[in-house]
mmCIF file of C-alpha atoms and ligand atoms in Angstrom:
data_model
loop_
_atom_site.group_PDB
_atom_site.id
_atom_site.type_symbol
_atom_site.label_atom_id
_atom_site.label_comp_id
_atom_site.label_asym_id
_atom_site.label_seq_id
_atom_site.Cartn_x
_atom_site.Cartn_y
_atom_site.Cartn_z
ATOM 1 C CA UNK A 2 0.000 0.000 0.000
ATOM 2 C CA UNK A 3 1.375 3.458 -0.838
ATOM 3 C CA UNK A 4 2.440 5.557 2.124
ATOM 4 C CA UNK A 5 0.939 9.031 2.617
ATOM 5 C CA UNK A 6 4.421 10.493 2.356
ATOM 6 C CA UNK A 7 4.561 9.342 -1.297
ATOM 7 C CA UNK A 8 1.550 11.396 -2.342
ATOM 8 C CA UNK A 9 2.349 14.033 -4.950
ATOM 9 C CA UNK A 10 0.438 17.150 -5.927
ATOM 10 C CA UNK A 11 -1.574 17.134 -9.133
ATOM 11 C CA UNK A 12 -0.761 20.688 -10.025
ATOM 12 C CA UNK A 13 0.493 19.398 -13.382
ATOM 13 C CA UNK A 14 -3.194 18.977 -14.261
ATOM 14 C CA UNK A 15 -3.959 22.606 -13.418
ATOM 15 C CA UNK A 16 -5.765 24.243 -16.330
ATOM 16 C CA UNK A 17 -6.172 20.936 -18.181
ATOM 17 C CA UNK A 18 -9.319 19.423 -16.707
ATOM 18 C CA UNK A 19 -11.968 18.876 -19.425
ATOM 19 C CA UNK A 20 -15.181 20.916 -19.183
ATOM 20 C CA UNK A 21 -18.135 19.202 -17.532
ATOM 21 C CA UNK A 22 -20.967 19.753 -20.018
ATOM 22 C CA UNK A 23 -23.658 17.270 -18.979
ATOM 23 C CA UNK A 24 -25.129 15.913 -15.757
ATOM 24 C CA UNK A 25 -23.308 12.664 -16.534
ATOM 25 C CA UNK A 26 -20.000 14.527 -16.739
ATOM 26 C CA UNK A 27 -20.663 15.949 -13.279
ATOM 27 C CA UNK A 28 -21.675 12.564 -11.877
ATOM 28 C CA UNK A 29 -18.516 11.069 -13.325
ATOM 29 C CA UNK A 30 -16.238 13.822 -11.995
ATOM 30 C CA UNK A 31 -17.854 13.799 -8.555
ATOM 31 C CA UNK A 32 -17.449 10.034 -8.342
ATOM 32 C CA UNK A 33 -13.810 10.282 -9.435
ATOM 33 C CA UNK A 34 -13.070 12.958 -6.812
ATOM 34 C CA UNK A 35 -14.860 10.939 -4.126
ATOM 35 C CA UNK A 36 -12.807 7.882 -5.072
ATOM 36 C CA UNK A 37 -9.626 9.951 -4.617
ATOM 37 C CA UNK A 38 -10.953 11.206 -1.256
ATOM 38 C CA UNK A 39 -11.688 7.633 -0.175
ATOM 39 C CA UNK A 40 -8.234 6.441 -1.214
ATOM 40 C CA UNK A 41 -6.544 9.273 0.694
ATOM 41 C CA UNK A 42 -8.665 8.489 3.767
ATOM 42 C CA UNK A 43 -7.704 4.857 3.463
ATOM 43 C CA UNK A 44 -3.993 5.700 3.373
ATOM 44 C CA UNK A 45 -4.402 7.919 6.426
ATOM 45 C CA UNK A 46 -6.622 5.503 8.367
ATOM 46 C CA UNK A 47 -9.522 7.984 8.335
ATOM 47 C CA UNK A 48 -13.262 7.533 7.841
ATOM 48 C CA UNK A 49 -14.306 9.146 4.511
ATOM 49 C CA UNK A 50 -17.465 10.373 6.289
ATOM 50 C CA UNK A 51 -15.202 12.863 8.069
ATOM 51 C CA UNK A 52 -14.339 14.678 4.832
ATOM 52 C CA UNK A 53 -16.849 17.040 3.209
ATOM 53 C CA UNK A 54 -16.449 17.809 -0.488
ATOM 54 C CA UNK A 55 -17.222 21.449 -1.331
ATOM 55 C CA UNK A 56 -17.570 21.883 -5.113
ATOM 56 C CA UNK A 57 -16.216 25.284 -6.210
ATOM 57 C CA UNK A 58 -18.147 26.874 -9.086
ATOM 58 C CA UNK A 59 -16.347 30.217 -9.484
ATOM 59 C CA UNK A 60 -16.211 31.652 -13.047
ATOM 60 C CA UNK A 61 -18.621 28.969 -14.279
ATOM 61 C CA UNK A 62 -21.906 30.043 -15.882
ATOM 62 C CA UNK A 63 -25.329 29.475 -14.401
ATOM 63 C CA UNK A 64 -26.066 26.602 -16.819
ATOM 64 C CA UNK A 65 -23.053 24.739 -15.514
ATOM 65 C CA UNK A 66 -24.105 25.260 -11.888
ATOM 66 C CA UNK A 67 -27.572 23.933 -12.705
ATOM 67 C CA UNK A 68 -26.012 20.745 -14.085
ATOM 68 C CA UNK A 69 -23.991 20.395 -10.884
ATOM 69 C CA UNK A 70 -27.179 20.822 -8.865
ATOM 70 C CA UNK A 71 -28.903 18.174 -10.978
ATOM 71 C CA UNK A 72 -25.950 15.883 -10.225
ATOM 72 C CA UNK A 73 -26.583 16.324 -6.512
ATOM 73 C CA UNK A 74 -24.526 19.347 -5.425
ATOM 74 C CA UNK A 75 -26.379 21.321 -2.744
ATOM 75 C CA UNK A 76 -23.631 23.644 -1.485
ATOM 76 C CA UNK A 77 -21.403 25.523 -3.930
ATOM 77 C CA UNK A 78 -18.252 27.502 -3.185
ATOM 78 C CA UNK A 79 -17.688 30.894 -4.814
ATOM 79 C CA UNK A 80 -14.643 33.105 -4.372
ATOM 80 C CA UNK A 81 -16.082 36.517 -5.232
ATOM 81 C CA UNK A 82 -19.064 37.924 -3.377
ATOM 82 C CA UNK A 83 -20.564 39.888 -6.247
ATOM 83 C CA UNK A 84 -20.445 36.873 -8.549
ATOM 84 C CA UNK A 85 -21.911 34.610 -5.867
ATOM 85 C CA UNK A 86 -24.687 37.070 -5.069
ATOM 86 C CA UNK A 87 -25.648 37.310 -8.747
ATOM 87 C CA UNK A 88 -25.781 33.524 -9.065
ATOM 88 C CA UNK A 89 -27.851 33.243 -5.882
ATOM 89 C CA UNK A 90 -30.358 35.752 -7.266
ATOM 90 C CA UNK A 91 -30.531 33.980 -10.631
ATOM 91 C CA UNK A 92 -31.017 30.541 -9.074
ATOM 92 C CA UNK A 93 -33.430 31.236 -6.249
ATOM 93 C CA UNK A 94 -35.820 28.753 -7.855
ATOM 94 C CA UNK A 95 -33.420 26.045 -6.579
ATOM 95 C CA UNK A 96 -34.458 26.443 -2.969
ATOM 96 C CA UNK A 97 -32.182 23.651 -1.714
ATOM 97 C CA UNK A 98 -29.029 25.180 -3.209
ATOM 98 C CA UNK A 99 -26.767 26.860 -0.628
ATOM 99 C CA UNK A 100 -23.683 29.038 -0.932
ATOM 100 C CA UNK A 101 -20.265 29.082 0.661
ATOM 101 C CA UNK A 102 -18.155 32.214 0.123
ATOM 102 C CA UNK A 103 -14.508 31.149 0.158
ATOM 103 C CA UNK A 104 -12.736 34.348 -0.920
ATOM 104 C CA UNK A 105 -11.544 37.545 0.735
ATOM 105 C CA UNK A 106 -14.311 39.915 1.834
ATOM 106 C CA UNK A 107 -14.268 43.702 2.092
ATOM 107 C CA UNK A 108 -16.428 45.304 4.756
ATOM 108 C CA UNK A 109 -18.559 47.077 2.145
ATOM 109 C CA UNK A 110 -19.667 43.697 0.752
ATOM 110 C CA UNK A 111 -20.338 42.032 4.104
ATOM 111 C CA UNK A 112 -23.994 42.895 3.919
ATOM 112 C CA UNK A 113 -24.366 40.880 0.721
ATOM 113 C CA UNK A 114 -22.826 37.832 2.358
ATOM 114 C CA UNK A 115 -25.144 38.270 5.341
ATOM 115 C CA UNK A 116 -28.119 38.107 2.997
ATOM 116 C CA UNK A 117 -27.497 34.928 1.069
ATOM 117 C CA UNK A 118 -24.501 32.864 2.211
ATOM 118 C CA UNK A 119 -24.756 29.939 4.580
ATOM 119 C CA UNK A 120 -20.998 29.679 5.085
ATOM 120 C CA UNK A 121 -18.028 32.055 4.900
ATOM 121 C CA UNK A 122 -14.573 30.524 4.849
ATOM 122 C CA UNK A 123 -12.246 33.506 4.555
ATOM 123 C CA UNK A 124 -12.697 35.461 7.792
ATOM 124 C CA UNK A 125 -9.458 37.301 8.497
ATOM 125 C CA UNK A 126 -10.312 40.628 10.094
ATOM 126 C CA UNK A 127 -12.196 41.765 13.155
ATOM 127 C CA UNK A 128 -13.694 44.659 11.244
ATOM 128 C CA UNK A 129 -15.284 42.287 8.716
ATOM 129 C CA UNK A 130 -16.431 39.988 11.538
ATOM 130 C CA UNK A 131 -18.163 42.892 13.293
ATOM 131 C CA UNK A 132 -19.899 44.180 10.179
ATOM 132 C CA UNK A 133 -20.996 40.654 9.234
ATOM 133 C CA UNK A 134 -22.383 40.044 12.708
ATOM 134 C CA UNK A 135 -24.304 43.312 12.724
ATOM 135 C CA UNK A 136 -25.821 42.663 9.292
ATOM 136 C CA UNK A 137 -26.695 39.079 10.211
ATOM 137 C CA UNK A 138 -28.471 40.265 13.353
ATOM 138 C CA UNK A 139 -30.542 42.625 11.184
ATOM 139 C CA UNK A 140 -31.373 39.795 8.764
ATOM 140 C CA UNK A 141 -32.167 37.438 11.640
ATOM 141 C CA UNK A 142 -29.647 34.954 10.245
ATOM 142 C CA UNK A 143 -26.482 33.238 11.397
ATOM 143 C CA UNK A 144 -23.450 32.108 9.436
ATOM 144 C CA UNK A 145 -20.897 29.302 9.699
ATOM 145 C CA UNK A 146 -17.425 30.819 9.495
ATOM 146 C CA UNK A 147 -13.861 29.604 9.080
ATOM 147 C CA UNK A 148 -10.876 31.733 10.037
ATOM 148 C CA UNK A 149 -8.433 31.964 7.141
ATOM 149 C CA UNK A 150 -4.787 31.489 8.025
ATOM 150 C CA UNK A 151 -1.789 32.294 5.839
ATOM 151 C CA UNK A 152 0.227 29.098 6.273
ATOM 152 C CA UNK A 153 2.656 29.636 3.402
ATOM 153 C CA UNK A 154 4.116 32.898 4.665
ATOM 154 C CA UNK A 155 3.714 34.428 1.191
ATOM 155 C CA UNK A 156 3.428 38.187 1.601
ATOM 156 C CA UNK A 157 0.533 38.745 -0.816
ATOM 157 C CA UNK A 158 -1.696 35.994 0.509
ATOM 158 C CA UNK A 159 -4.845 36.650 2.493
ATOM 159 C CA UNK A 160 -5.347 35.217 5.950
ATOM 160 C CA UNK A 161 -4.107 35.908 9.451
ATOM 161 C CA UNK A 162 -0.564 35.094 10.447
ATOM 162 C CA UNK A 163 -0.601 31.921 12.540
ATOM 163 C CA UNK A 164 0.552 33.848 15.631
ATOM 164 C CA UNK A 165 -2.396 36.247 15.383
ATOM 165 C CA UNK A 166 -5.138 33.616 15.302
ATOM 166 C CA UNK A 167 -5.457 33.011 19.043
ATOM 167 C CA UNK A 168 -6.026 36.682 19.877
ATOM 168 C CA UNK A 169 -8.467 36.998 16.981
ATOM 169 C CA UNK A 170 -10.561 34.032 18.058
ATOM 170 C CA UNK A 171 -10.893 35.437 21.574
ATOM 171 C CA UNK A 172 -12.935 38.328 20.123
ATOM 172 C CA UNK A 173 -15.433 36.127 18.292
ATOM 173 C CA UNK A 174 -17.771 34.859 21.058
ATOM 174 C CA UNK A 175 -19.118 38.416 21.348
ATOM 175 C CA UNK A 176 -20.364 38.160 17.757
ATOM 176 C CA UNK A 177 -23.218 35.738 18.313
ATOM 177 C CA UNK A 178 -24.437 35.443 14.706
ATOM 178 C CA UNK A 179 -21.091 33.923 13.676
ATOM 179 C CA UNK A 180 -20.730 30.188 14.318
ATOM 180 C CA UNK A 181 -17.016 29.527 14.255
ATOM 181 C CA UNK A 182 -16.378 26.104 12.720
ATOM 182 C CA UNK A 183 -12.641 25.987 12.228
ATOM 183 C CA UNK A 184 -9.685 27.139 10.176
ATOM 184 C CA UNK A 185 -9.134 27.460 6.436
ATOM 185 C CA UNK A 186 -5.990 27.790 4.344
ATOM 186 C CA UNK A 187 -4.635 27.850 0.812
ATOM 187 C CA UNK A 188 -1.335 25.997 0.723
ATOM 188 C CA UNK A 189 1.698 27.100 -1.195
ATOM 189 C CA UNK A 190 1.045 26.453 -4.884
ATOM 190 C CA UNK A 191 4.022 24.249 -5.600
ATOM 191 C CA UNK A 192 4.808 20.926 -7.199
ATOM 192 C CA UNK A 193 7.029 20.162 -4.192
ATOM 193 C CA UNK A 194 4.638 17.991 -2.193
ATOM 194 C CA UNK A 195 6.641 18.246 1.016
ATOM 195 C CA UNK A 196 6.395 22.054 1.111
ATOM 196 C CA UNK A 197 2.654 21.881 0.408
ATOM 197 C CA UNK A 198 2.244 19.308 3.181
ATOM 198 C CA UNK A 199 3.999 21.611 5.663
ATOM 199 C CA UNK A 200 1.250 24.220 5.167
ATOM 200 C CA UNK A 201 -1.425 21.655 6.029
ATOM 201 C CA UNK A 202 0.522 20.369 9.037
ATOM 202 C CA UNK A 203 0.877 23.939 10.303
ATOM 203 C CA UNK A 204 -2.896 24.474 10.106
ATOM 204 C CA UNK A 205 -3.651 21.199 11.907
ATOM 205 C CA UNK A 206 -1.141 21.900 14.673
ATOM 206 C CA UNK A 207 -2.573 25.383 15.103
ATOM 207 C CA UNK A 208 -6.105 23.984 15.374
ATOM 208 C CA UNK A 209 -4.982 21.378 17.922
ATOM 209 C CA UNK A 210 -3.220 24.062 19.968
ATOM 210 C CA UNK A 211 -6.162 26.465 19.857
ATOM 211 C CA UNK A 212 -8.570 23.692 20.829
ATOM 212 C CA UNK A 213 -7.118 23.854 24.337
ATOM 213 C CA UNK A 214 -7.490 27.612 24.721
ATOM 214 C CA UNK A 215 -10.589 28.287 22.618
ATOM 215 C CA UNK A 216 -13.315 30.307 24.351
ATOM 216 C CA UNK A 217 -16.595 28.572 25.198
ATOM 217 C CA UNK A 218 -18.876 28.263 22.192
ATOM 218 C CA UNK A 219 -16.033 28.260 19.670
ATOM 219 C CA UNK A 220 -15.920 24.792 18.127
ATOM 220 C CA UNK A 221 -12.802 24.836 15.930
ATOM 221 C CA UNK A 222 -13.277 21.256 14.784
ATOM 222 C CA UNK A 223 -12.974 21.839 11.071
ATOM 223 C CA UNK A 224 -9.968 22.178 8.797
ATOM 224 C CA UNK A 225 -10.814 23.458 5.311
ATOM 225 C CA UNK A 226 -7.747 22.751 3.225
ATOM 226 C CA UNK A 227 -6.922 21.209 -0.132
ATOM 227 C CA UNK A 228 -8.115 21.851 -3.699
ATOM 228 C CA UNK A 229 -7.984 19.964 -7.013
ATOM 229 C CA UNK A 230 -4.201 19.766 -7.088
ATOM 230 C CA UNK A 231 -3.458 18.983 -3.454
ATOM 231 C CA UNK A 232 -6.545 17.719 -1.598
ATOM 232 C CA UNK A 233 -5.175 14.213 -1.118
ATOM 233 C CA UNK A 234 -2.215 15.551 0.838
ATOM 234 C CA UNK A 235 -4.590 17.800 2.814
ATOM 235 C CA UNK A 236 -6.755 14.801 3.741
ATOM 236 C CA UNK A 237 -3.704 12.853 4.872
ATOM 237 C CA UNK A 238 -2.985 15.793 7.200
ATOM 238 C CA UNK A 239 -6.492 16.061 8.609
ATOM 239 C CA UNK A 240 -8.684 18.111 6.242
ATOM 240 C CA UNK A 241 -12.396 17.900 7.083
ATOM 241 C CA UNK A 242 -13.443 20.071 4.113
ATOM 242 C CA UNK A 243 -11.819 20.045 0.660
ATOM 243 C CA UNK A 244 -12.655 22.797 -1.836
ATOM 244 C CA UNK A 245 -12.564 21.362 -5.342
ATOM 245 C CA UNK A 246 -13.275 23.346 -8.495
ATOM 246 C CA UNK A 247 -11.529 22.309 -11.703
ATOM 247 C CA UNK A 248 -11.603 18.562 -11.088
ATOM 248 C CA UNK A 249 -15.419 18.769 -10.967
ATOM 249 C CA UNK A 250 -16.357 21.670 -13.271
ATOM 250 C CA UNK A 251 -13.391 21.669 -15.653
ATOM 251 C CA UNK A 252 -10.551 24.131 -16.092
ATOM 252 C CA UNK A 253 -11.250 27.849 -15.751
ATOM 253 C CA UNK A 254 -10.515 30.321 -18.506
ATOM 254 C CA UNK A 255 -9.890 33.113 -15.981
ATOM 255 C CA UNK A 256 -6.309 33.286 -14.701
ATOM 256 C CA UNK A 257 -6.055 32.457 -11.007
ATOM 257 C CA UNK A 258 -4.271 35.673 -10.124
ATOM 258 C CA UNK A 259 -7.705 37.256 -10.497
ATOM 259 C CA UNK A 260 -8.664 35.336 -7.346
ATOM 260 C CA UNK A 261 -5.437 34.766 -5.502
ATOM 261 C CA UNK A 262 -3.173 37.745 -4.955
ATOM 262 C CA UNK A 263 0.450 36.780 -5.189
ATOM 263 C CA UNK A 264 -0.310 33.924 -7.594
ATOM 264 C CA UNK A 265 1.302 35.381 -10.658
ATOM 265 C CA UNK A 266 1.606 32.361 -12.904
ATOM 266 C CA UNK A 267 -0.713 29.621 -11.673
ATOM 267 C CA UNK A 268 -2.657 29.700 -14.918
ATOM 268 C CA UNK A 269 0.316 28.008 -16.534
ATOM 269 C CA UNK A 270 0.456 24.252 -16.042
ATOM 270 C CA UNK A 271 3.479 23.515 -13.882
ATOM 271 C CA UNK A 272 6.243 21.268 -15.180
HETATM 272 C C1 PLP B 22 -10.776 28.356 -6.709
HETATM 273 C C2 PLP B 22 -10.562 28.004 -5.301
HETATM 274 C C3 PLP B 22 -10.449 26.657 -4.905
HETATM 275 C C4 PLP B 22 -10.545 25.491 -5.873
HETATM 276 O O1 PLP B 22 -9.441 25.438 -6.736
HETATM 277 P P1 PLP B 22 -9.398 24.289 -7.870
HETATM 278 O O2 PLP B 22 -8.000 24.308 -8.328
HETATM 279 O O3 PLP B 22 -10.361 24.720 -8.910
HETATM 280 O O4 PLP B 22 -9.811 23.034 -7.229
HETATM 281 C C5 PLP B 22 -10.247 26.393 -3.559
HETATM 282 N N1 PLP B 22 -10.165 27.387 -2.655
HETATM 283 C C6 PLP B 22 -10.284 28.691 -2.989
HETATM 284 C C7 PLP B 22 -10.191 29.726 -1.931
HETATM 285 C C8 PLP B 22 -10.486 29.044 -4.321
HETATM 286 O O5 PLP B 22 -10.602 30.332 -4.654
#
């Protein structure tokens, strides 16, 4: 049986995944991703039920999202609030379709998130947390949130520095509309599996540490980490949520630097 330490990234596939154009394509891709999740769980001695697959639909048109819904997807991840809000409005007829915002949020867009999202995975400032909480109170809603951590140390990346997370989390119990679920990260985008793995290990260790000191009411059970190119490594290191776009929907035409500051060349397949 292969050892977890042998697992490589699949960043060489980045930008090459074929477009999913039918419900059958989605069913096929979802099954293939789930099989990879199961295999990674098996290597790590984990129960696959402990890993949630979050399909990421950013840049994809409404028709494509409707196919994904028909194939069984009920929660979709979107990076940009405006885009997500537009899709939510256009697809309100699908009353069982829910939205997870996984990208950086500015305070002036927090009120949109408070209106339609059921999950927000990129919380990284107290100001945003406060505005979100206030707007949620007005809407009479609550929101599952993940605190985003910059585990790669790259200067342009969003997320709190690991050393700032404990102090940040202490402020959150006062914001009662936010249900803190755990931590989220984007690993270094690299074909060097060991360096990618270190980002995931850092997030898990941080979660384990914070578990001890977390204020009452702050759960911190979840680790959202891993995407199409690296989710198997993330699962081996404890991911409970993997955010997978291209491997389900197909490659994006939009360069990734549009979504990830500091990612200057990820639209090019890596050698
Ligand atoms: C786009 C995106 C993903 C998914 O990336 P894929 O390579 O399409 O799997 C995961 N997390 C975040 C924050 C994203 O913006």
